[in-house]
Tab-separated table of C-alpha atoms in Angstrom:
chain	number	residue	atom	x	y	z
A	1	MET	CA	62.819	32.062	58.486
A	2	THR	CA	63.839	33.091	62.049
A	3	LYS	CA	63.292	29.732	64.278
A	4	PRO	CA	66.183	27.048	64.122
A	5	TRP	CA	64.036	24.963	61.569
A	6	THR	CA	61.268	26.053	59.202
A	7	VAL	CA	59.208	23.757	57.067
A	8	LEU	CA	57.983	24.594	53.976
A	9	PHE	CA	54.504	22.691	53.213
A	10	ALA	CA	52.922	22.814	50.060
A	11	PRO	CA	50.967	19.788	47.715
A	12	SER	CA	53.090	18.528	45.460
A	13	GLY	CA	53.744	20.565	41.912
A	14	ALA	CA	53.403	23.727	44.432
A	15	GLY	CA	56.805	24.656	43.229
A	16	LYS	CA	58.501	24.086	46.821
A	17	THR	CA	61.503	22.996	44.788
A	18	THR	CA	62.012	25.601	43.353
A	19	ILE	CA	62.094	27.868	46.098
A	20	LEU	CA	64.824	25.662	47.520
A	21	ARG	CA	66.744	26.154	44.030
A	22	LEU	CA	66.554	29.755	44.542
A	23	ILE	CA	67.929	29.842	47.621
A	24	ALA	CA	70.644	27.785	47.120
A	25	GLY	CA	71.729	29.428	44.000
A	26	LEU	CA	71.184	26.549	41.504
A	27	ASP	CA	68.748	28.866	39.427
A	28	ARG	CA	68.404	32.471	38.936
A	29	LEU	CA	65.632	34.895	40.072
A	30	GLU	CA	63.417	36.305	37.551
A	31	LYS	CA	62.909	39.480	39.903
A	32	GLY	CA	63.249	39.813	43.529
A	33	LYS	CA	65.703	39.423	46.233
A	34	ILE	CA	67.307	36.749	48.786
A	35	VAL	CA	68.902	38.362	51.935
A	36	SER	CA	70.664	35.719	54.415
A	37	ARG	CA	70.127	37.359	57.988
A	38	ALA	CA	72.902	35.518	60.406
A	39	GLU	CA	73.539	36.716	63.735
A	40	SER	CA	76.966	36.158	63.205
A	41	GLU	CA	77.531	38.322	59.741
A	42	GLY	CA	74.682	40.224	59.794
A	43	GLU	CA	72.604	41.276	56.340
A	44	LEU	CA	73.901	39.390	53.500
A	45	VAL	CA	72.439	39.859	49.856
A	46	LEU	CA	72.672	36.497	48.305
A	47	ALA	CA	70.240	37.721	44.814
A	48	ASP	CA	69.167	40.846	44.069
A	49	THR	CA	67.825	41.291	40.620
A	50	ASP	CA	67.614	45.253	40.702
A	51	GLY	CA	71.072	45.521	41.998
A	52	ARG	CA	72.128	42.262	39.527
A	53	VAL	CA	73.441	40.292	42.425
A	54	HIS	CA	74.002	36.835	42.110
A	55	VAL	CA	76.237	34.604	44.339
A	56	PRO	CA	76.979	31.473	42.957
A	57	ALA	CA	75.942	28.704	44.547
A	58	HIS	CA	79.374	27.459	45.961
A	59	ARG	CA	79.957	30.929	47.538
A	60	ARG	CA	76.465	30.901	49.282
A	61	SER	CA	77.582	27.923	52.049
A	62	MET	CA	73.919	26.322	51.502
A	63	PRO	CA	74.198	22.779	51.369
A	64	MET	CA	70.976	21.393	49.813
A	65	VAL	CA	69.916	17.563	50.044
A	66	ALA	CA	67.797	17.235	47.153
A	67	GLN	CA	64.848	14.433	47.071
A	68	ARG	CA	67.233	12.472	44.792
A	69	PRO	CA	70.623	11.880	46.862
A	70	ALA	CA	73.217	12.433	44.054
A	71	LEU	CA	75.587	10.942	45.513
A	72	PHE	CA	79.168	10.716	43.494
A	73	PRO	CA	79.292	7.156	42.053
A	74	HIS	CA	83.043	7.162	41.335
A	75	ARG	CA	83.298	8.207	45.240
A	76	THR	CA	82.788	6.013	48.255
A	77	VAL	CA	80.579	6.653	51.223
A	78	LEU	CA	83.106	8.409	53.161
A	79	GLY	CA	84.833	10.253	49.987
A	80	ASN	CA	81.252	11.708	49.198
A	81	VAL	CA	80.861	12.718	52.756
A	82	LEU	CA	84.559	14.233	52.400
A	83	TYR	CA	84.152	15.844	49.225
A	84	ALA	CA	81.835	18.533	51.339
A	85	GLY	CA	84.413	19.446	53.929
A	86	THR	CA	87.121	21.748	53.057
A	87	GLU	CA	90.714	21.042	54.052
A	88	ARG	CA	89.678	20.748	57.584
A	89	GLN	CA	92.565	19.446	59.421
A	90	ALA	CA	91.530	20.618	62.685
A	91	ALA	CA	92.166	18.256	66.031
A	92	GLY	CA	89.437	15.811	66.348
A	93	ARG	CA	88.037	15.922	62.918
A	94	ASP	CA	88.202	11.841	62.724
A	95	MET	CA	86.056	11.176	65.710
A	96	GLN	CA	83.746	14.040	64.390
A	97	LEU	CA	83.331	12.671	60.969
A	98	ASP	CA	82.730	9.147	63.062
A	99	ALA	CA	80.120	10.811	65.235
A	100	LEU	CA	78.527	12.148	62.107
A	101	LEU	CA	78.268	8.882	59.952
A	102	GLU	CA	77.240	6.594	63.494
A	103	LEU	CA	74.316	9.730	63.446
A	104	CYS	CA	73.023	9.071	59.738
A	105	ARG	CA	73.308	5.085	60.607
A	106	VAL	CA	75.939	5.263	57.645
A	107	GLY	CA	79.141	4.296	59.742
A	108	HIS	CA	79.122	0.260	58.384
A	109	LEU	CA	78.698	1.738	54.944
A	110	ARG	CA	81.569	3.919	54.334
A	111	ASN	CA	83.946	2.037	52.438
A	112	ARG	CA	80.798	0.802	49.688
A	113	TYR	CA	80.153	2.527	46.538
A	114	PRO	CA	76.928	4.424	46.015
A	115	SER	CA	75.893	1.839	43.389
A	116	GLN	CA	76.193	-1.131	46.195
A	117	ILE	CA	73.852	0.662	49.125
A	118	SER	CA	69.953	0.963	49.054
A	119	GLY	CA	67.959	3.989	48.228
A	120	GLY	CA	67.020	4.864	52.172
A	121	GLU	CA	70.920	4.581	52.513
A	122	SER	CA	71.663	6.771	49.680
A	123	GLN	CA	69.394	9.217	51.151
A	124	ARG	CA	70.889	9.158	54.990
A	125	VAL	CA	74.769	9.443	53.013
A	126	ALA	CA	73.464	12.796	51.305
A	127	LEU	CA	72.253	14.016	54.232
A	128	ALA	CA	75.575	13.226	56.014
A	129	ARG	CA	77.156	14.844	53.206
A	130	ALA	CA	75.332	17.990	53.485
A	131	LEU	CA	75.929	18.183	57.641
A	132	TRP	CA	79.494	17.794	57.220
A	133	ALA	CA	79.704	20.890	54.225
A	134	PRO	CA	80.451	24.297	55.720
A	135	ALA	CA	77.195	25.667	56.298
A	136	ARG	CA	75.198	29.309	56.314
A	137	ALA	CA	71.870	27.093	56.465
A	138	LEU	CA	70.712	23.804	55.511
A	139	LEU	CA	68.085	23.184	52.804
A	140	LEU	CA	65.997	19.988	52.565
A	141	ASP	CA	63.802	18.575	50.235
A	142	GLU	CA	61.644	15.888	51.399
A	143	PRO	CA	64.915	14.406	52.744
A	144	PHE	CA	63.175	11.658	54.895
A	145	SER	CA	60.630	10.500	51.963
A	146	GLY	CA	62.781	7.183	51.435
A	147	LEU	CA	63.315	6.245	55.407
A	148	ASP	CA	60.956	4.079	57.253
A	149	VAL	CA	59.482	6.142	59.961
A	150	GLY	CA	60.912	4.867	62.974
A	151	LEU	CA	63.928	5.620	61.667
A	152	ARG	CA	63.232	8.781	60.736
A	153	ASP	CA	61.854	9.413	64.130
A	154	ALA	CA	64.882	8.311	65.497
A	155	LEU	CA	67.016	10.718	63.422
A	156	ILE	CA	65.223	13.626	63.448
A	157	PRO	CA	66.236	14.710	66.768
A	158	GLU	CA	69.708	13.672	66.336
A	159	VAL	CA	69.865	15.892	63.265
A	160	LYS	CA	68.016	18.878	65.374
A	161	GLU	CA	70.568	18.838	68.010
A	162	TYR	CA	73.599	18.575	65.769
A	163	LEU	CA	72.440	21.249	64.062
A	164	ALA	CA	71.222	23.463	66.779
A	165	ALA	CA	74.887	22.695	68.547
A	166	ARG	CA	76.155	24.605	65.188
A	167	ARG	CA	74.009	26.893	65.034
A	168	VAL	CA	72.864	26.068	61.360
A	169	PRO	CA	69.156	26.746	60.694
A	170	VAL	CA	67.299	24.608	58.390
A	171	LEU	CA	64.239	24.984	55.645
A	172	GLN	CA	62.912	22.292	54.701
A	173	VAL	CA	59.731	21.714	52.536
A	174	THR	CA	57.689	18.412	52.286
A	175	HIS	CA	53.938	17.559	51.252
A	176	ASP	CA	53.837	14.849	53.770
A	177	VAL	CA	52.012	15.971	56.905
A	178	GLY	CA	53.632	13.221	58.857
A	179	GLU	CA	57.143	14.522	58.124
A	180	VAL	CA	56.302	18.075	59.472
A	181	PHE	CA	54.816	16.528	62.747
A	182	ALA	CA	57.830	14.347	63.189
A	183	VAL	CA	60.113	17.481	62.808
A	184	GLY	CA	57.555	19.371	64.958
A	185	ALA	CA	58.934	22.963	63.734
A	186	GLU	CA	57.588	26.157	62.869
A	187	VAL	CA	55.426	25.828	59.538
A	188	ILE	CA	55.230	27.750	56.503
A	189	ARG	CA	51.900	27.034	54.537
A	190	LEU	CA	51.927	27.793	50.549
A	191	GLU	CA	48.725	27.828	48.837
A	192	ASP	CA	48.918	29.019	45.332
A	193	GLY	CA	52.158	30.768	45.532
A	194	ARG	CA	51.762	32.797	48.826
A	195	VAL	CA	52.194	32.313	52.389
A	196	ALA	CA	48.529	31.311	53.695
A	197	ALA	CA	49.613	30.723	57.027
A	198	GLN	CA	52.647	30.498	59.423
A	199	GLY	CA	53.033	28.886	63.104
A	200	PRO	CA	53.464	25.653	64.768
A	201	PRO	CA	52.191	22.170	63.060
A	202	GLU	CA	49.261	21.879	65.467
A	203	ILE	CA	47.755	25.050	64.510
A	204	VAL	CA	48.886	25.347	60.437
A	205	LEU	CA	47.965	21.758	59.602
A	206	GLU	CA	45.313	21.263	62.145
A	207	ARG	CA	42.931	20.386	59.203
A	208	GLU	CA	45.045	17.736	57.938
A	209	ARG	CA	45.879	16.223	61.677
A	210	THR	CA	41.971	16.171	62.182
A	211	ARG	CA	41.773	14.221	58.924
A	212	LEU	CA	44.383	11.820	59.375
A	213	LEU	CA	43.597	10.873	62.942
A	214	ARG	CA	39.930	10.202	61.758
A	215	GLN	CA	41.073	7.852	59.151
A	216	LEU	CA	43.402	6.096	61.251
A	217	GLY	CA	40.550	5.938	64.318
A	218	GLY	CA	38.343	4.110	61.525
B	1	MET	CA	108.959	-1.104	5.424
B	2	ASP	CA	109.826	2.509	6.079
B	3	TRP	CA	110.641	2.773	9.529
B	4	GLN	CA	111.525	6.337	9.153
B	5	ALA	CA	108.050	6.643	8.249
B	6	VAL	CA	106.746	4.558	11.082
B	7	GLU	CA	108.546	6.289	13.260
B	8	LEU	CA	107.297	9.795	12.222
B	9	THR	CA	104.004	9.312	11.821
B	10	ALA	CA	103.939	7.710	15.808
B	11	ARG	CA	105.436	10.937	16.530
B	12	LEU	CA	103.376	12.983	14.730
B	13	ALA	CA	100.161	11.054	15.811
B	14	GLY	CA	101.054	11.488	19.742
B	15	VAL	CA	102.167	15.303	19.546
B	16	THR	CA	99.304	15.978	17.703
B	17	THR	CA	97.186	13.862	20.314
B	18	ALA	CA	98.840	15.385	23.363
B	19	LEU	CA	98.211	18.840	22.031
B	20	LEU	CA	94.796	18.373	20.762
B	21	MET	CA	93.377	17.197	24.154
B	22	LEU	CA	95.015	20.597	25.781
B	23	VAL	CA	93.128	22.083	23.325
B	24	GLY	CA	89.817	20.298	23.123
B	25	LEU	CA	89.035	19.785	26.727
B	26	PRO	CA	88.346	23.289	27.763
B	27	LEU	CA	86.825	23.651	24.289
B	28	ALA	CA	84.610	20.687	24.965
B	29	TRP	CA	83.824	21.464	28.278
B	30	TRP	CA	82.565	24.621	26.553
B	31	LEU	CA	80.470	23.433	24.261
B	32	ALA	CA	78.837	20.751	26.611
B	33	ARG	CA	77.592	23.878	28.954
B	34	SER	CA	77.132	26.736	26.870
B	35	GLY	CA	73.388	27.810	26.185
B	36	GLY	CA	71.575	29.473	23.625
B	37	GLY	CA	73.080	32.099	20.769
B	38	VAL	CA	75.095	31.750	17.791
B	39	MET	CA	78.302	31.260	19.370
B	40	ARG	CA	77.645	27.633	20.160
B	41	PRO	CA	76.475	26.400	16.760
B	42	THR	CA	79.091	28.271	15.231
B	43	VAL	CA	81.909	27.224	16.893
B	44	GLN	CA	80.390	23.330	16.421
B	45	ALA	CA	79.994	24.093	12.739
B	46	LEU	CA	83.699	24.902	12.869
B	47	VAL	CA	84.983	22.171	14.710
B	48	GLY	CA	82.898	19.407	12.322
B	49	LEU	CA	84.126	21.176	9.116
B	50	PRO	CA	86.969	18.430	8.796
B	51	LEU	CA	84.570	15.744	8.894
B	52	VAL	CA	83.069	16.917	5.518
B	53	LEU	CA	85.620	18.816	4.024
B	54	PRO	CA	88.317	17.255	1.746
B	55	PRO	CA	91.636	17.243	3.743
B	56	THR	CA	93.166	18.924	0.319
B	57	VAL	CA	90.924	22.267	1.264
B	58	LEU	CA	92.328	22.079	4.767
B	59	GLY	CA	95.840	21.833	3.387
B	60	PHE	CA	95.463	24.297	0.439
B	61	TYR	CA	94.266	26.995	3.010
B	62	LEU	CA	97.060	25.934	5.580
B	63	LEU	CA	99.398	26.103	3.040
B	64	VAL	CA	98.303	29.795	1.157
B	65	ASP	CA	97.721	31.265	4.893
B	66	LEU	CA	100.770	29.971	6.298
B	67	GLY	CA	103.147	30.788	3.565
B	68	PRO	CA	105.482	33.720	2.819
B	69	LEU	CA	102.497	35.437	1.390
B	70	THR	CA	100.755	36.330	4.312
B	71	SER	CA	101.700	38.840	7.191
B	72	VAL	CA	100.732	35.838	9.880
B	73	GLY	CA	103.052	33.126	8.003
B	74	ARG	CA	105.855	35.851	7.254
B	75	GLY	CA	105.754	35.836	11.061
B	76	LEU	CA	106.178	32.514	11.338
B	77	VAL	CA	109.024	32.225	9.361
B	78	ARG	CA	110.477	34.829	11.615
B	79	LEU	CA	109.799	32.952	14.572
B	80	LEU	CA	110.761	29.516	13.373
B	81	GLY	CA	113.427	30.385	11.142
B	82	HIS	CA	111.788	28.292	8.293
B	83	PRO	CA	108.313	28.211	6.829
B	84	LEU	CA	105.565	26.180	8.307
B	85	ALA	CA	104.869	24.197	5.457
B	86	PHE	CA	106.717	21.229	4.533
B	87	SER	CA	108.399	20.654	8.115
B	88	PHE	CA	107.156	18.452	10.903
B	89	GLU	CA	105.899	21.227	12.942
B	90	GLY	CA	103.482	22.289	10.264
B	91	LEU	CA	102.284	18.753	9.889
B	92	VAL	CA	101.251	19.211	13.527
B	93	VAL	CA	99.465	21.811	13.154
B	94	GLY	CA	97.494	20.823	9.873
B	95	SER	CA	96.891	17.649	11.936
B	96	MET	CA	95.288	19.109	14.669
B	97	LEU	CA	92.787	20.762	12.484
B	98	TYR	CA	92.064	17.618	10.432
B	99	SER	CA	91.792	15.674	14.045
B	100	LEU	CA	89.937	18.616	15.924
B	101	PRO	CA	86.157	17.217	15.580
B	102	PHE	CA	87.354	13.411	16.776
B	103	ALA	CA	88.920	14.851	20.009
B	104	VAL	CA	85.786	17.082	20.509
B	105	GLN	CA	82.955	15.586	20.144
B	106	PRO	CA	83.218	12.510	21.917
B	107	MET	CA	84.160	14.702	24.888
B	108	VAL	CA	81.124	17.190	24.417
B	109	ALA	CA	78.870	14.266	24.346
B	110	GLY	CA	80.724	12.755	27.647
B	111	PHE	CA	80.601	16.166	29.482
B	112	ALA	CA	76.772	16.362	28.581
B	113	ALA	CA	75.738	13.085	29.686
B	114	VAL	CA	76.967	13.360	33.220
B	115	ASP	CA	73.886	14.295	34.816
B	116	ARG	CA	73.739	17.670	36.204
B	117	GLN	CA	72.461	16.924	39.561
B	118	PHE	CA	75.932	15.752	40.762
B	119	GLY	CA	77.625	19.145	39.834
B	120	GLU	CA	74.697	20.883	41.288
B	121	ALA	CA	75.122	18.923	44.552
B	122	ALA	CA	78.982	19.500	44.589
B	123	SER	CA	78.256	23.335	44.353
B	124	THR	CA	76.161	23.341	47.086
B	125	LEU	CA	78.710	21.811	49.134
B	126	GLY	CA	80.924	24.492	48.042
B	127	ALA	CA	82.744	23.370	45.623
B	128	SER	CA	83.955	25.803	42.604
B	129	PRO	CA	83.233	25.206	38.902
B	130	ALA	CA	87.172	24.177	38.715
B	131	ARG	CA	87.094	21.843	41.297
B	132	ILE	CA	83.597	20.073	39.896
B	133	PHE	CA	85.050	19.842	36.474
B	134	TRP	CA	88.251	17.759	37.499
B	135	GLY	CA	87.020	15.802	40.799
B	136	ILE	CA	83.577	15.008	39.581
B	137	THR	CA	82.754	15.864	35.569
B	138	LEU	CA	86.166	14.568	34.236
B	139	PRO	CA	86.173	11.375	36.188
B	140	LEU	CA	82.407	10.480	35.425
B	141	ALA	CA	83.494	11.209	31.722
B	142	ARG	CA	86.758	9.603	31.394
B	143	GLY	CA	85.648	7.001	29.081
B	144	SER	CA	84.705	9.585	26.567
B	145	VAL	CA	88.144	10.988	27.410
B	146	TRP	CA	89.939	8.094	26.457
B	147	THR	CA	87.592	7.371	23.067
B	148	ALA	CA	88.724	11.063	22.221
B	149	ALA	CA	92.257	10.398	22.499
B	150	LEU	CA	92.166	7.260	20.649
B	151	LEU	CA	90.256	8.179	18.014
B	152	THR	CA	92.791	11.364	17.524
B	153	PHE	CA	95.380	9.278	17.460
B	154	THR	CA	94.319	6.564	14.947
B	155	HIS	CA	92.648	9.181	12.989
B	156	THR	CA	96.213	11.332	12.787
B	157	VAL	CA	97.921	8.018	11.900
B	158	GLY	CA	95.645	7.432	8.919
B	159	GLU	CA	95.925	10.819	7.449
B	160	PHE	CA	96.862	11.737	3.987
B	161	GLY	CA	95.524	14.843	2.220
B	162	VAL	CA	96.575	17.177	4.628
B	163	VAL	CA	99.876	15.959	4.682
B	164	LEU	CA	100.407	15.446	1.031
B	165	MET	CA	99.174	19.030	0.433
B	166	LEU	CA	101.056	20.872	3.299
B	167	GLY	CA	104.119	18.375	4.048
B	168	GLY	CA	105.398	17.358	0.715
B	169	ASN	CA	106.996	14.117	1.115
B	170	ILE	CA	110.557	14.793	3.102
B	171	PRO	CA	111.900	11.445	4.528
B	172	GLY	CA	112.140	12.203	8.579
B	173	ALA	CA	110.186	15.165	8.127
B	174	THR	CA	107.030	14.904	6.284
B	175	ARG	CA	107.115	11.269	4.805
B	176	THR	CA	104.350	9.728	6.817
B	177	MET	CA	102.903	5.745	6.360
B	178	SER	CA	99.942	7.020	4.256
B	179	ILE	CA	102.507	8.772	1.880
B	180	ALA	CA	105.054	6.085	1.823
B	181	LEU	CA	102.293	3.498	0.819
B	182	TYR	CA	101.115	5.958	-2.080
B	183	ASP	CA	104.666	6.433	-3.143
B	184	ALA	CA	105.207	2.545	-3.148
B	185	VAL	CA	102.133	1.968	-5.287
B	186	GLN	CA	103.154	4.787	-7.461
B	187	ASP	CA	106.694	3.212	-8.262
B	188	GLY	CA	105.028	-0.402	-8.441
B	189	GLN	CA	106.298	-1.516	-5.062
B	190	TYR	CA	103.613	-3.377	-4.117
B	191	VAL	CA	105.121	-6.065	-1.727
B	192	ASP	CA	106.169	-2.862	0.341
B	193	ALA	CA	103.316	-1.159	-0.132
B	194	ASN	CA	101.318	-4.174	1.232
B	195	ARG	CA	103.074	-4.418	4.261
B	196	THR	CA	102.750	-0.632	4.915
B	197	ALA	CA	98.784	-0.635	4.207
B	198	GLY	CA	98.449	-3.892	6.597
B	199	ALA	CA	100.524	-2.118	9.361
B	200	LEU	CA	98.055	0.857	8.714
B	201	LEU	CA	94.962	-1.242	8.633
B	202	ALA	CA	96.134	-3.189	12.039
B	203	VAL	CA	96.799	0.200	13.987
B	204	ALA	CA	93.004	1.016	13.050
B	205	PHE	CA	91.508	-2.019	14.065
B	206	ALA	CA	93.512	-2.165	17.372
B	207	GLY	CA	92.388	1.148	18.051
B	208	LEU	CA	89.121	0.516	17.366
B	209	LEU	CA	88.891	-2.848	19.069
B	210	ALA	CA	90.296	-1.099	22.145
B	211	LEU	CA	87.278	1.566	22.247
B	212	TYR	CA	84.754	-1.102	21.981
B	213	TRP	CA	86.347	-3.765	24.430
B	214	ARG	CA	86.274	-1.112	26.806
B	215	ARG	CA	82.940	-0.361	26.330
B	216	GLY	CA	81.810	-3.966	26.545
B	217	ARG	CA	83.202	-3.859	30.015
B	218	GLY	CA	81.067	-1.735	31.657
B	219	VAL	CA	83.145	1.830	30.924
B	220	ARG	CA	80.414	4.432	30.607
B	221	GLY	CA	80.504	7.270	28.209
B	222	GLY	CA	82.696	6.609	25.505
B	223	ASP	CA	80.242	7.570	22.313
B	224	LEU	CA	82.088	7.304	18.874
B	225	VAL	CA	81.545	10.532	17.138
């Protein structure tokens, strides 16, 4: 991926989640190589089955928002988000944290426990937690699927801006056409485990878009 | 009642529990995480042995192997200045082996019951395995850690066979409550025996009651063996 935000589009069961887990370092490759090429640090081999390289997940700096939010049940919303940060004591940290919580619309929930908030709220907290972590890249597994469309469309540009300011690229996987157009990013279309097409969503997902518009038009 | 035996029993159970938690925590963590291969079932079988083995067998081997007949035993005599058998330290070693499954198994169950997704999320956020253990897994499995400590303590209080084989019957050093009870019955001292037996019953019941009460109030993860 070379663009700031890339979407991997494929039907359910095509192995999208597996790809993210391999990149995150949660699963091991059977054969192959994963390389990160960031502007700031050059080429970095994260996994290589030939060279027997496997950088463990916690050293990859690739926070992942999974389909299930996986909030730590014994920590508050704030405690969950702060778990992601290393002991950053930089000036203005509290202001940055407040801004991030507001961005994800969870500021009012900061002292609640995960069992006391809704599914959509949990998903936004998981997003905030991942955004607070030190990141080489952000991995998103259908992170907006539990949110209502209005909130999703309001949230996405702000998340984009936040990440662009920190130069953190995003790899998102989804099977939801609406989500792809809402993000408006480079799309890689997977079919039978291979890249079938790559480019802007209007071109790569033209078939789906036409069908969707026809359905809407009645 | 033989108050010296009460004090000794409490001290033995306390020391055994404290040491066994230190040994059992990493062991349980390893057992809960380790994958295939022969190592895991072998270690599990070894840990579980005291559940099915007569305590006298355990006591016998410890008596022989830690005595002056073996190099290990001779080394211990040189180190401690006295044989491990027929001493408080010897009882601690025997009790730790005897209660090992009661410490390890609830914690293995507890650690294994913590959903993997929490550890995975934490690791992508940059948390090391050690930080995940202390900050996520252990707090989420704390119910089973308390269960392990409670069971180890009560089980050690009620231990008899190992103490009899390994410790003998030395007041203040190896004469625990269960031994005192046995002695009292042998001597026909039924009033005294009744008090000691009642005290042991009360400790065992109180321990289990505390365990289930806690579970009843919504503390998760505290499976009884």
